[in-house]
XYZ file of C-alpha atoms in Angstrom:
742
model
C -9.986 5.405 -22.894
C -9.501 9.046 -23.992
C -10.127 11.780 -21.369
C -13.657 13.112 -21.622
C -12.534 16.693 -22.306
C -10.514 15.596 -25.353
C -12.751 12.959 -26.921
C -14.360 15.280 -29.433
C -11.012 16.780 -30.485
C -9.509 13.284 -30.812
C -12.450 12.012 -32.857
C -11.895 14.851 -35.346
C -8.364 13.554 -35.987
C -9.439 9.998 -36.864
C -9.744 8.957 -40.475
C -12.841 7.121 -41.785
C -12.768 3.515 -40.571
C -9.821 4.139 -38.243
C -10.155 2.317 -34.895
C -8.867 3.794 -31.646
C -6.935 1.197 -29.577
C -5.528 3.015 -26.533
C -4.311 6.354 -25.205
C -1.743 7.717 -22.767
C -1.314 11.127 -21.109
C 2.332 12.204 -20.636
C 2.605 14.942 -18.035
C 6.046 16.482 -18.741
C 7.469 18.391 -21.673
C 10.968 17.919 -23.076
C 12.345 20.353 -20.469
C 10.761 18.213 -17.692
C 8.267 20.946 -16.836
C 4.691 19.962 -16.065
C 2.706 20.008 -19.312
C -0.111 17.519 -19.960
C -0.237 15.963 -23.413
C -2.016 13.095 -25.149
C -0.859 10.125 -27.225
C -3.411 8.048 -29.129
C -2.774 4.628 -30.650
C -5.008 3.503 -33.520
C -4.885 0.552 -35.882
C -3.128 2.779 -38.451
C -1.110 5.470 -36.676
C 0.338 6.926 -33.518
C -1.200 10.361 -32.905
C 0.223 12.886 -30.454
C -1.292 16.100 -29.178
C 1.536 18.358 -28.045
C 1.191 20.447 -24.858
C 0.045 24.056 -25.049
C 2.765 26.603 -25.787
C 5.060 24.326 -27.814
C 6.382 25.301 -31.230
C 5.406 21.966 -32.793
C 1.999 21.503 -34.474
C -0.770 20.646 -32.040
C -1.367 17.197 -33.590
C 1.293 15.006 -35.195
C 1.017 11.447 -36.544
C 3.266 8.571 -37.565
C 2.039 5.546 -39.573
C 2.356 2.056 -38.081
C 4.874 0.447 -40.374
C 6.279 -3.043 -39.761
C 9.341 -1.676 -37.912
C 7.612 0.947 -35.743
C 7.409 0.194 -32.018
C 6.984 1.920 -28.666
C 9.413 1.476 -25.783
C 9.751 2.940 -22.309
C 12.890 4.020 -20.448
C 12.772 5.149 -16.804
C 15.519 6.841 -14.819
C 15.705 9.241 -11.896
C 11.996 9.542 -11.186
C 11.030 10.337 -14.788
C 10.378 8.207 -17.831
C 10.550 8.483 -21.598
C 8.148 6.904 -24.074
C 9.967 6.522 -27.385
C 8.532 5.889 -30.844
C 11.240 4.114 -32.844
C 11.703 2.332 -36.142
C 14.628 0.637 -37.876
C 16.279 3.991 -38.509
C 16.165 5.239 -34.912
C 13.919 7.371 -32.731
C 11.020 9.130 -34.431
C 9.605 10.966 -31.420
C 9.602 10.861 -27.646
C 7.491 12.061 -24.717
C 8.367 12.495 -21.024
C 6.310 11.537 -17.974
C 6.651 11.202 -14.205
C 7.332 7.756 -12.753
C 3.786 7.503 -11.411
C 2.576 7.106 -14.999
C 5.140 4.447 -15.875
C 2.660 1.568 -15.793
C 0.248 3.399 -18.133
C 3.110 4.067 -20.568
C 4.075 0.377 -20.521
C 0.471 -0.586 -21.170
C 0.374 1.604 -24.273
C 3.572 -0.003 -25.599
C 2.219 -3.475 -24.847
C -1.113 -2.620 -26.466
C 0.721 -2.098 -29.756
C 2.491 -5.442 -29.289
C -0.779 -7.198 -28.488
C -2.621 -5.670 -31.442
C 0.135 -6.781 -33.812
C 0.067 -10.270 -32.326
C -3.644 -10.547 -33.050
C -3.176 -9.039 -36.513
C -0.308 -11.419 -37.311
C 2.287 -8.670 -37.483
C 5.986 -8.909 -36.756
C 6.614 -8.301 -33.061
C 9.368 -8.505 -30.513
C 8.873 -9.882 -27.016
C 7.899 -7.042 -24.707
C 9.574 -6.342 -21.405
C 7.724 -7.712 -18.402
C 5.571 -5.120 -16.642
C 4.526 -5.322 -13.020
C 1.211 -4.323 -11.461
C 1.827 -1.491 -8.957
C -1.049 -2.742 -6.793
C -0.248 -6.411 -6.227
C 3.163 -6.981 -7.812
C 1.878 -9.568 -10.281
C 2.880 -9.674 -13.941
C 0.743 -7.541 -16.263
C -0.691 -9.231 -19.323
C 1.376 -8.222 -22.330
C -1.608 -8.116 -24.657
C -4.078 -5.895 -22.854
C -2.013 -4.404 -20.031
C -4.299 -5.831 -17.363
C -3.361 -7.565 -14.131
C -4.989 -10.979 -13.932
C -4.946 -10.875 -10.129
C -6.629 -7.487 -9.825
C -9.103 -7.399 -12.708
C -11.717 -9.745 -14.054
C -10.343 -12.038 -16.688
C -9.948 -15.712 -17.538
C -8.357 -17.734 -14.767
C -7.549 -21.391 -14.812
C -8.930 -23.051 -11.688
C -6.366 -25.269 -10.073
C -5.789 -27.053 -6.784
C -2.221 -27.979 -7.671
C -0.961 -25.566 -5.024
C -2.995 -27.459 -2.411
C -1.498 -30.743 -3.599
C 1.944 -29.261 -2.918
C 1.003 -29.026 0.753
C 1.584 -32.772 0.854
C 5.278 -31.969 1.335
C 4.408 -30.396 4.675
C 2.017 -33.249 5.539
C 4.544 -36.048 4.949
C 6.261 -35.754 8.383
C 2.823 -36.228 10.035
C 1.851 -39.265 7.935
C 1.168 -41.478 10.982
C -1.192 -38.998 12.605
C -2.935 -38.452 9.272
C -3.372 -42.216 8.884
C -4.801 -42.398 12.416
C -7.170 -39.557 11.567
C -8.301 -41.377 8.431
C -9.012 -44.573 10.393
C -10.989 -42.592 12.982
C -12.893 -40.840 10.178
C -13.790 -44.158 8.577
C -14.895 -45.609 11.926
C -16.955 -42.566 12.953
C -18.636 -42.440 9.527
C -19.509 -46.129 9.762
C -20.927 -45.656 13.259
C -23.030 -42.750 11.982
C -24.591 -44.981 9.298
C -25.746 -47.667 11.732
C -28.885 -45.987 13.229
C -30.949 -45.768 9.994
C -30.122 -49.397 9.224
C -31.487 -50.474 12.635
C -34.757 -48.634 12.048
C -35.747 -51.071 9.258
C -36.158 -54.183 11.500
C -37.444 -52.013 14.335
C -40.338 -50.866 12.152
C -40.950 -53.959 9.982
C -40.480 -56.671 12.648
C -41.676 -54.976 15.839
C -43.609 -51.713 15.680
C -45.779 -52.139 12.567
C -46.787 -55.791 13.350
C -47.449 -54.878 16.992
C -49.624 -51.909 15.924
C -51.581 -54.142 13.533
C -52.259 -56.675 16.298
C -49.934 -59.318 14.877
C -47.494 -61.437 16.812
C -44.256 -59.525 17.482
C -41.428 -59.908 20.002
C -41.573 -56.467 21.582
C -38.447 -57.146 23.634
C -36.432 -56.820 20.390
C -37.303 -53.126 20.438
C -35.077 -52.665 23.499
C -32.168 -54.373 21.727
C -32.586 -52.167 18.707
C -32.851 -49.066 20.900
C -29.737 -50.184 22.770
C -27.949 -50.577 19.465
C -28.963 -47.035 18.510
C -27.609 -45.683 21.808
C -24.295 -47.569 21.458
C -23.915 -46.430 17.849
C -24.559 -42.810 18.830
C -22.032 -42.994 21.708
C -19.384 -44.630 19.483
C -19.963 -42.014 16.795
C -19.461 -39.251 19.405
C -16.217 -40.721 20.789
C -14.769 -41.471 17.371
C -15.771 -38.073 16.023
C -14.088 -36.346 18.965
C -10.862 -38.286 18.379
C -11.022 -37.611 14.640
C -11.458 -33.865 15.043
C -8.720 -33.575 17.671
C -6.108 -35.577 15.739
C -6.728 -33.968 12.345
C -7.043 -30.438 13.763
C -3.687 -30.889 15.517
C -2.115 -32.102 12.264
C -3.539 -29.185 10.251
C -2.367 -26.622 12.823
C 1.106 -28.149 12.698
C 1.169 -28.074 8.893
C 0.068 -24.422 8.882
C 2.708 -23.513 11.476
C 5.383 -25.262 9.402
C 4.192 -23.437 6.282
C 4.331 -20.072 8.079
C 7.800 -20.806 9.416
C 9.064 -21.996 6.034
C 7.634 -18.936 4.252
C 9.127 -16.481 6.745
C 12.498 -18.262 6.711
C 12.501 -18.197 2.908
C 11.682 -14.478 2.937
C 14.672 -13.874 5.207
C 16.961 -15.656 2.755
C 15.766 -13.815 -0.344
C 17.942 -10.988 -1.616
C 17.151 -7.280 -1.440
C 16.246 -7.393 -5.125
C 13.073 -9.330 -4.275
C 11.960 -6.875 -1.589
C 12.594 -3.927 -3.883
C 9.634 -4.993 -6.031
C 7.226 -5.942 -3.219
C 5.006 -4.039 -0.838
C 5.405 -4.765 2.846
C 1.677 -5.043 3.488
C 1.223 -7.617 0.733
C 3.996 -9.817 2.155
C 2.504 -9.516 5.646
C -0.902 -10.499 4.265
C 0.601 -13.576 2.596
C 2.457 -14.801 5.673
C -0.408 -13.934 8.018
C -3.838 -13.999 6.370
C -3.144 -16.562 3.653
C -1.572 -19.098 6.021
C -4.477 -18.559 8.429
C -6.947 -19.335 5.619
C -5.022 -22.496 4.826
C -5.092 -23.443 8.501
C -8.872 -23.024 8.604
C -9.193 -25.029 5.410
C -7.047 -27.884 6.695
C -8.432 -27.963 10.229
C -12.121 -27.476 9.402
C -13.091 -27.732 5.747
C -10.801 -30.553 4.672
C -11.819 -32.722 7.634
C -15.482 -32.185 6.834
C -14.793 -32.814 3.160
C -13.186 -36.187 3.915
C -16.114 -37.137 6.109
C -18.566 -36.035 3.409
C -16.844 -38.131 0.748
C -16.867 -41.227 2.933
C -20.479 -40.650 3.960
C -21.616 -40.144 0.338
C -19.795 -43.228 -0.943
C -20.899 -45.481 1.900
C -24.465 -44.145 1.798
C -24.644 -44.718 -1.964
C -23.488 -48.321 -1.442
C -26.131 -48.890 1.236
C -28.847 -47.289 -0.919
C -27.940 -49.517 -3.856
C -27.961 -52.575 -1.604
C -31.404 -51.704 -0.206
C -33.104 -50.912 -3.534
C -31.090 -50.252 -6.721
C -33.959 -48.665 -8.674
C -34.863 -46.279 -5.878
C -31.170 -45.416 -5.425
C -30.758 -44.545 -9.117
C -33.814 -42.287 -8.925
C -32.299 -40.552 -5.893
C -29.012 -39.922 -7.751
C -30.638 -38.170 -10.733
C -29.676 -34.588 -9.724
C -26.080 -35.559 -8.923
C -24.607 -35.177 -12.478
C -26.165 -31.716 -12.821
C -24.667 -30.650 -9.482
C -21.222 -31.868 -10.577
C -21.539 -29.889 -13.826
C -22.433 -26.724 -11.888
C -19.396 -27.182 -9.630
C -17.162 -27.485 -12.677
C -18.588 -24.303 -14.175
C -18.361 -22.139 -11.079
C -14.992 -23.101 -9.615
C -12.970 -21.002 -12.076
C -14.930 -17.849 -11.206
C -14.471 -18.527 -7.509
C -10.709 -19.021 -7.847
C -10.353 -15.812 -9.844
C -12.475 -13.975 -7.294
C -10.405 -15.155 -4.358
C -7.194 -14.191 -6.147
C -8.608 -10.706 -6.670
C -9.687 -10.565 -3.030
C -6.230 -11.616 -1.866
C -4.571 -8.925 -3.981
C -7.048 -6.295 -2.726
C -6.469 -7.319 0.876
C -2.698 -7.132 0.379
C -3.041 -3.630 -1.107
C -5.121 -2.488 1.865
C -2.581 -3.936 4.308
C 0.141 -2.077 2.416
C -1.639 1.202 3.098
C -1.539 0.400 6.809
C 2.124 -0.633 6.584
C 2.898 2.715 4.912
C 0.946 5.105 7.085
C 1.275 3.698 10.614
C 5.119 3.711 10.682
C 5.048 7.059 8.841
C 2.357 8.655 11.010
C 4.716 11.473 12.012
C 5.138 12.523 8.380
C 1.384 12.221 7.787
C 0.635 14.568 10.668
C 3.510 16.917 9.868
C 2.038 17.573 6.421
C -1.584 17.463 7.655
C -2.440 14.615 5.268
C -4.743 12.657 7.581
C -7.738 13.203 5.307
C -5.779 12.088 2.270
C -4.625 8.888 3.983
C -8.146 8.194 5.228
C -9.388 8.555 1.661
C -6.592 6.282 0.374
C -7.536 3.618 2.918
C -11.219 3.950 2.056
C -10.415 3.383 -1.634
C -8.443 0.223 -0.777
C -11.139 -0.898 1.620
C -13.769 -0.375 -1.069
C -11.758 -2.623 -3.426
C -11.782 -5.331 -0.752
C -15.553 -4.916 -0.440
C -16.119 -5.003 -4.204
C -14.016 -8.145 -4.661
C -15.875 -9.850 -1.819
C -19.198 -8.666 -3.225
C -18.428 -10.217 -6.619
C -17.801 -13.525 -4.865
C -21.011 -13.194 -2.908
C -23.017 -12.675 -6.110
C -21.672 -15.938 -7.505
C -22.148 -17.887 -4.295
C -25.590 -16.482 -3.454
C -26.902 -17.916 -6.729
C -24.923 -21.160 -6.681
C -25.764 -22.278 -3.122
C -29.567 -21.969 -3.334
C -29.522 -23.607 -6.780
C -27.831 -26.675 -5.316
C -30.379 -26.719 -2.498
C -33.175 -26.552 -5.086
C -31.712 -29.514 -6.965
C -31.336 -31.623 -3.810
C -34.907 -30.793 -2.779
C -36.032 -31.852 -6.240
C -34.105 -35.093 -5.763
C -35.979 -35.768 -2.528
C -39.312 -35.152 -4.280
C -38.325 -37.635 -6.993
C -37.507 -40.194 -4.291
C -40.846 -39.608 -2.556
C -42.803 -39.951 -5.793
C -40.989 -43.099 -6.858
C -41.156 -44.563 -3.321
C -44.924 -44.039 -3.128
C -45.273 -45.865 -6.424
C -43.033 -48.715 -5.138
C -45.072 -49.075 -1.934
C -48.287 -49.528 -3.927
C -46.935 -51.559 -6.864
C -44.987 -54.778 -7.028
C -42.253 -55.490 -6.240
C -43.350 -53.864 -3.019
C -41.096 -52.264 -0.451
C -41.924 -52.139 3.245
C -42.510 -49.019 5.296
C -39.326 -49.785 7.254
C -37.300 -49.912 4.044
C -38.871 -46.639 2.910
C -38.155 -44.968 6.268
C -34.523 -46.110 6.293
C -34.153 -45.141 2.648
C -35.477 -41.633 3.292
C -33.180 -41.263 6.312
C -30.182 -42.278 4.211
C -31.132 -40.130 1.250
C -31.607 -37.114 3.556
C -28.084 -37.671 4.881
C -26.812 -38.183 1.352
C -28.113 -34.842 0.088
C -27.099 -33.045 3.286
C -23.558 -34.258 2.730
C -23.686 -33.220 -0.923
C -24.699 -29.685 0.085
C -21.899 -29.665 2.643
C -19.423 -30.895 0.053
C -20.613 -28.275 -2.426
C -19.756 -25.592 0.120
C -16.244 -26.982 -0.081
C -15.971 -25.599 -3.616
C -15.705 -22.099 -2.195
C -13.320 -23.186 0.561
C -11.091 -25.088 -1.883
C -10.801 -22.156 -4.291
C -10.126 -19.720 -1.438
C -7.441 -22.012 -0.028
C -6.026 -22.642 -3.501
C -5.674 -18.898 -4.124
C -3.957 -18.475 -0.747
C -1.648 -21.417 -1.403
C -0.688 -19.976 -4.786
C 0.203 -16.636 -3.170
C 2.373 -18.402 -0.594
C 4.099 -20.672 -3.087
C 4.835 -17.631 -5.250
C 7.181 -16.654 -2.409
C 8.558 -20.131 -1.813
C 9.252 -20.570 -5.537
C 11.370 -17.419 -5.659
C 15.076 -18.117 -5.700
C 17.525 -15.626 -4.272
C 19.693 -13.649 -6.665
C 22.511 -14.079 -4.118
C 22.851 -17.881 -4.065
C 24.881 -19.957 -1.654
C 28.086 -21.430 -3.137
C 28.098 -25.043 -4.311
C 31.628 -25.583 -2.950
C 31.830 -23.071 -0.093
C 35.003 -21.587 1.311
C 34.515 -20.855 5.008
C 35.970 -17.397 5.624
C 36.483 -17.603 9.369
C 38.038 -14.364 10.692
C 38.937 -12.247 7.663
C 41.798 -9.767 7.563
C 39.757 -7.403 5.368
C 41.663 -6.988 2.095
C 39.134 -6.027 -0.603
C 39.813 -6.103 -4.320
C 37.410 -5.090 -7.094
C 38.213 -6.435 -10.554
C 36.224 -5.077 -13.484
C 33.037 -4.801 -11.409
C 29.885 -4.085 -13.388
C 26.309 -4.052 -12.142
C 22.877 -3.609 -13.718
C 19.508 -2.717 -12.261
C 17.367 -4.495 -14.821
C 18.640 -3.360 -18.215
C 20.344 -0.210 -16.851
C 24.024 -0.579 -16.043
C 25.055 1.637 -13.117
C 28.646 0.476 -12.519
C 31.005 0.249 -15.474
C 34.123 -1.834 -14.838
C 35.425 -0.657 -11.444
C 38.922 -1.662 -10.291
C 39.982 -0.897 -6.729
C 42.086 -2.445 -3.948
C 41.602 -1.702 -0.233
C 44.296 -2.951 2.120
C 43.503 -4.426 5.576
C 42.956 -1.669 8.130
C 42.775 1.048 5.481
C 39.981 3.633 5.467
C 38.578 4.553 2.069
C 36.200 7.466 1.546
C 33.710 7.257 -1.328
C 32.642 10.648 -2.640
C 30.732 11.800 -5.653
C 27.364 13.205 -6.739
C 24.090 11.495 -5.892
C 23.352 8.588 -8.209
C 27.023 8.022 -9.045
C 26.929 4.419 -7.748
C 28.462 4.709 -4.277
C 25.685 2.917 -2.388
C 25.486 0.279 -5.133
C 29.190 -0.427 -4.664
C 28.704 -0.893 -0.923
C 25.718 -3.184 -1.531
C 27.906 -5.367 -3.729
C 30.697 -5.535 -1.139
C 28.133 -6.579 1.500
C 26.778 -9.033 -1.074
C 23.248 -7.704 -0.876
C 23.486 -8.071 -4.662
C 25.897 -9.970 -6.885
C 27.947 -8.318 -9.607
C 26.706 -8.541 -13.194
C 30.280 -8.906 -14.447
C 33.726 -8.923 -12.904
C 34.348 -10.046 -9.322
C 34.915 -8.844 -5.759
C 37.659 -10.586 -3.795
C 38.152 -10.492 -0.022
C 41.410 -11.942 1.285
C 42.038 -13.336 -2.188
C 38.758 -15.290 -2.472
C 35.685 -14.386 -4.524
C 32.945 -13.325 -2.108
C 30.534 -15.562 -4.029
C 32.490 -18.561 -2.725
C 31.719 -17.658 0.915
C 28.531 -18.796 2.667
C 26.498 -15.577 2.843
C 25.834 -15.636 6.582
C 29.425 -16.468 7.512
C 30.753 -13.715 5.264
C 28.414 -11.058 6.675
C 29.504 -11.894 10.221
C 32.716 -10.098 9.258
C 30.903 -6.913 8.179
C 29.532 -4.113 10.334
C 27.235 -1.435 8.885
C 26.296 2.003 10.208
C 23.585 3.587 8.054
C 22.464 7.164 7.592
C 19.062 6.354 9.103
C 19.723 3.584 11.652
C 16.918 1.101 12.142
C 16.133 0.035 15.700
C 13.731 -2.776 16.529
C 10.972 -2.606 19.104
C 12.608 -3.773 22.319
C 15.099 -2.653 24.936
C 18.290 -0.681 24.390
C 20.345 -3.738 25.378
C 18.512 -5.989 22.922
C 19.158 -3.553 20.070
C 22.868 -3.237 20.857
C 23.168 -7.028 21.088
C 21.197 -7.668 17.889
C 24.238 -9.009 16.049
C 25.356 -11.033 19.094
C 22.302 -12.100 21.111
C 24.522 -14.090 23.497
C 26.599 -11.033 24.512
C 26.915 -10.403 28.248
C 25.685 -7.192 29.874
C 29.296 -6.166 30.473
C 30.108 -6.496 26.757
C 27.004 -4.497 25.857
C 27.983 -1.697 28.246
C 31.561 -1.692 26.944
C 30.301 -1.289 23.372
C 27.957 1.509 24.470
C 30.821 3.316 26.235
C 33.003 3.111 23.128
C 30.090 4.469 21.065
C 29.611 7.412 23.482
C 26.115 6.144 24.247
C 26.499 4.990 27.868
C 25.785 8.397 29.446
C 22.483 9.100 27.689
C 21.361 5.487 28.160
C 21.770 5.820 31.930
C 19.568 8.927 31.846
C 16.678 6.890 30.410
C 13.996 5.685 32.886
C 15.108 2.050 32.870
C 18.642 2.433 31.551
C 19.635 -0.416 29.267
C 16.229 -2.034 29.830
C 14.330 0.985 28.476
C 12.031 0.294 25.548
C 12.921 2.329 22.476
C 9.589 1.944 20.652
C 9.050 0.875 17.068
C 11.940 1.984 14.807
C 13.466 3.809 17.789
C 11.113 6.783 17.452
C 11.421 7.605 21.170
C 15.120 8.495 20.696
C 16.766 11.361 18.840
C 18.606 10.801 15.587
C 22.010 11.128 17.241
C 21.054 8.700 20.003
C 19.840 6.131 17.501
C 23.051 6.545 15.527
C 25.255 5.933 18.571
C 23.268 2.811 19.449
C 23.801 1.564 15.891
C 27.550 2.248 16.296
C 27.533 0.252 19.545
C 25.697 -2.531 17.709
C 28.446 -2.594 15.070
C 31.207 -2.454 17.704
C 29.820 -5.419 19.603
C 30.220 -7.841 16.690
C 33.835 -6.637 16.214
C 33.733 -6.701 12.387
C 36.806 -6.810 10.172
C 35.122 -4.781 7.431
C 33.196 -1.649 8.345
C 30.696 0.177 6.127
C 29.704 3.752 6.997
C 26.889 5.080 4.823
C 26.358 8.798 5.549
C 26.628 8.077 9.280
C 26.726 11.775 10.301
C 24.816 13.545 7.530
C 21.544 14.130 9.373
C 22.702 15.385 12.799
C 23.743 18.717 14.237
C 27.365 19.810 14.684
C 27.623 18.943 18.382
C 26.065 15.509 17.871
C 28.356 15.004 14.892
C 31.367 15.508 17.153
C 30.075 12.856 19.534
C 29.446 10.451 16.664
C 32.841 11.178 15.118
C 34.510 10.376 18.427
C 32.548 7.116 18.580
C 33.487 6.321 14.980
C 37.179 6.775 15.775
C 36.864 3.900 18.236
C 34.910 1.901 15.690
C 37.233 2.228 12.679
C 40.455 1.565 14.558
C 42.173 -1.489 13.051
C 39.340 -2.243 10.643
C 39.034 -2.009 6.873
C 36.597 0.871 6.491
C 34.657 2.140 3.504
C 32.784 5.358 4.217
C 30.310 7.336 2.122
C 29.876 10.981 3.029
C 28.603 14.080 1.288
C 30.252 16.227 3.939
C 33.834 15.987 2.735
C 35.087 17.252 6.096
C 34.049 13.969 7.730
C 36.503 12.009 5.540
C 39.719 13.758 6.566
C 40.853 10.659 8.453
C 40.549 8.530 5.309
C 43.783 7.102 3.918
C 42.459 7.599 0.403
C 39.469 9.207 -1.239
C 37.782 7.527 -4.208
C 35.733 9.814 -6.433
C 32.910 8.004 -8.238
C 31.135 9.627 -11.177
C 28.511 8.020 -13.434
C 29.418 4.510 -12.297
C 33.158 4.925 -12.850
C 36.119 5.790 -10.632
C 37.191 9.298 -11.652
C 39.985 9.926 -9.148
C 41.825 8.277 -6.252
C 44.120 10.039 -3.774
C 44.422 11.921 -0.505
C 42.551 15.132 0.226
C 45.455 17.479 -0.551
C 46.487 15.556 -3.648
C 43.011 15.653 -5.141
C 42.611 19.350 -4.422
C 45.879 19.995 -6.235
C 44.756 17.941 -9.231
C 41.848 20.376 -9.750
C 39.579 17.586 -10.981
C 36.211 16.221 -9.906
C 37.023 16.209 -6.194
C 38.233 19.821 -6.324
C 34.934 20.850 -7.941
C 32.915 19.019 -5.272
C 34.996 20.617 -2.531
C 34.636 24.076 -4.067
C 30.858 23.646 -4.370
C 30.603 22.684 -0.686
C 32.794 25.588 0.404
C 30.615 28.001 -1.546
C 27.522 26.495 0.043
C 28.987 26.863 3.539
C 30.176 30.408 2.834
C 26.817 31.344 1.367
C 25.064 29.806 4.343
C 27.238 31.772 6.748
C 26.648 34.956 4.838
C 22.931 34.402 4.884
C 23.076 33.622 8.572
C 24.791 36.920 9.322
């Protein structure tokens, strides 16, 4: 809990009988310089050890009164842990964002301790596990998916799969009929052995009169039953496997489609690898469960029920003796299923975390190699891989004990049957050897099916954990909903009006009542310092997010009244770092219009000044660009993204730092392409290079989430306000750069 090198010093600060609850290590001082400290929470006080070199006493303490609480605030890559009471802030400590979860856990530990002690508490803010994205327990700061803890076993998520099974109800019914028929055929052979032994073989061996020709009829019956069981079993497996594959495919398609419709807010809190693991691995586990385990489970249930009926009809007393271990087995299943479900949830989270490492490092392999961090990434993967191993190993420990125990109980059941059967053979009411043989054959099948069904416990909990992870996605609703009474925008003219627009990221408001009107065909330049809210404003206009207050109107209608897809067909975006998909140049240009002809694609490429360099590629427009377009230069990727925007002929154009990361010559080419792109379109451009916005009709200066100034370049320079200061700072930077260059 407390770092080993500070345990003795911390213990000296504790009062007699004082209990240490938790600790946290802030790593910044009040000037945001690196300086490790220590905060200790006890059942009486909050203790803080200040960093070395500070004027404050090394140890300070504050008593835990009824109004004292801890809260965290994060902004700009750093966080603040505040100790507050009814009168305001008592103390605060700074930390880097990487320690944000630990700071939240300390605050929640105080809340949890007060809840147990019956103190007065407020509801804590929800914390999120950085490993798997699940909610962190407010009481102990632990993630239920990643750490051992109580978990409620449930197959309710599997029951929800019935929605996907409903369209295949006829095939499922056919599969059930085939299962019933094949199970019945499989129970016939032991029943035929009774008359074969009692009426033919045993009398014949003892020299008594017996019709030996009946043996051939019984043998024929055994052959027919075996053949029927084979045919019916083949049909059963084929039909039900086809149904399960179809259900799994539908589930995959539904999950991916739902992911596509979720807003950017959802993806901001998720790791790519975890989402890939859910759509890929978890649906594959469900497919295996439905196509293999569930079919066997249905057969096992039918076989157990029908065998029990036959056993009771043959000899009720012997059947009851055979069923003695069954209640104990059921009790063991009930006890172990919760641990299995929790284990599979942990395994799923660990697997998602490992996949996330791959999703981070493989696309970013150039950065890894540029900074010579191969060893670090190998170590990071090994840590994630070890977590996968440990979670699987915990499951194996449970299962390795449970499985053999069930086998021991079933073997004991067989011994009970043998002992009781021997007594029944030698004591009245007697049973025949044929009855005993058939009974033993049935009871062997009965216990074999029980062992098979017990193995289903593991499969059910694994599938249930996977289903829960998938339905966690399907249950998410987008924060950008479709309108109830939609207005179909058609071809917009592009008039944009912002009325009192406010927006919050969580509890932090970043836009504070913006009002702005952009006329059709007008070009607006957004300028301002980093973090002022420029990109947030563009995200709202594109409706990647919805405003927290106020409204955005396009052509006089609230954008929230437009169907999202129809509205975005009117918007073209050129980003600072254009994203290209794996595929050909032509496919990337035509991404927004897959039905575009080759002539239209070439015309867009010509207008974007991309045609010449495309023709120099080995296969021209059919050249593969590689994942994320890594085989092309930054300027080439940017011109392809401009061609992609040109091809859809948008009415509203968004330029987000489109020329900030290229050289001067490439910038000229891109600027020439942009002139073709912005002509006749409502354009909103973000640029830190103020020189790139000289063609703008107006410049809008955004500072701290508010509009500070609006005007043309010359007007704003003359006003000597925020824009003039930005311009002066850039001129000094350019002049200084030139001086340094000379």
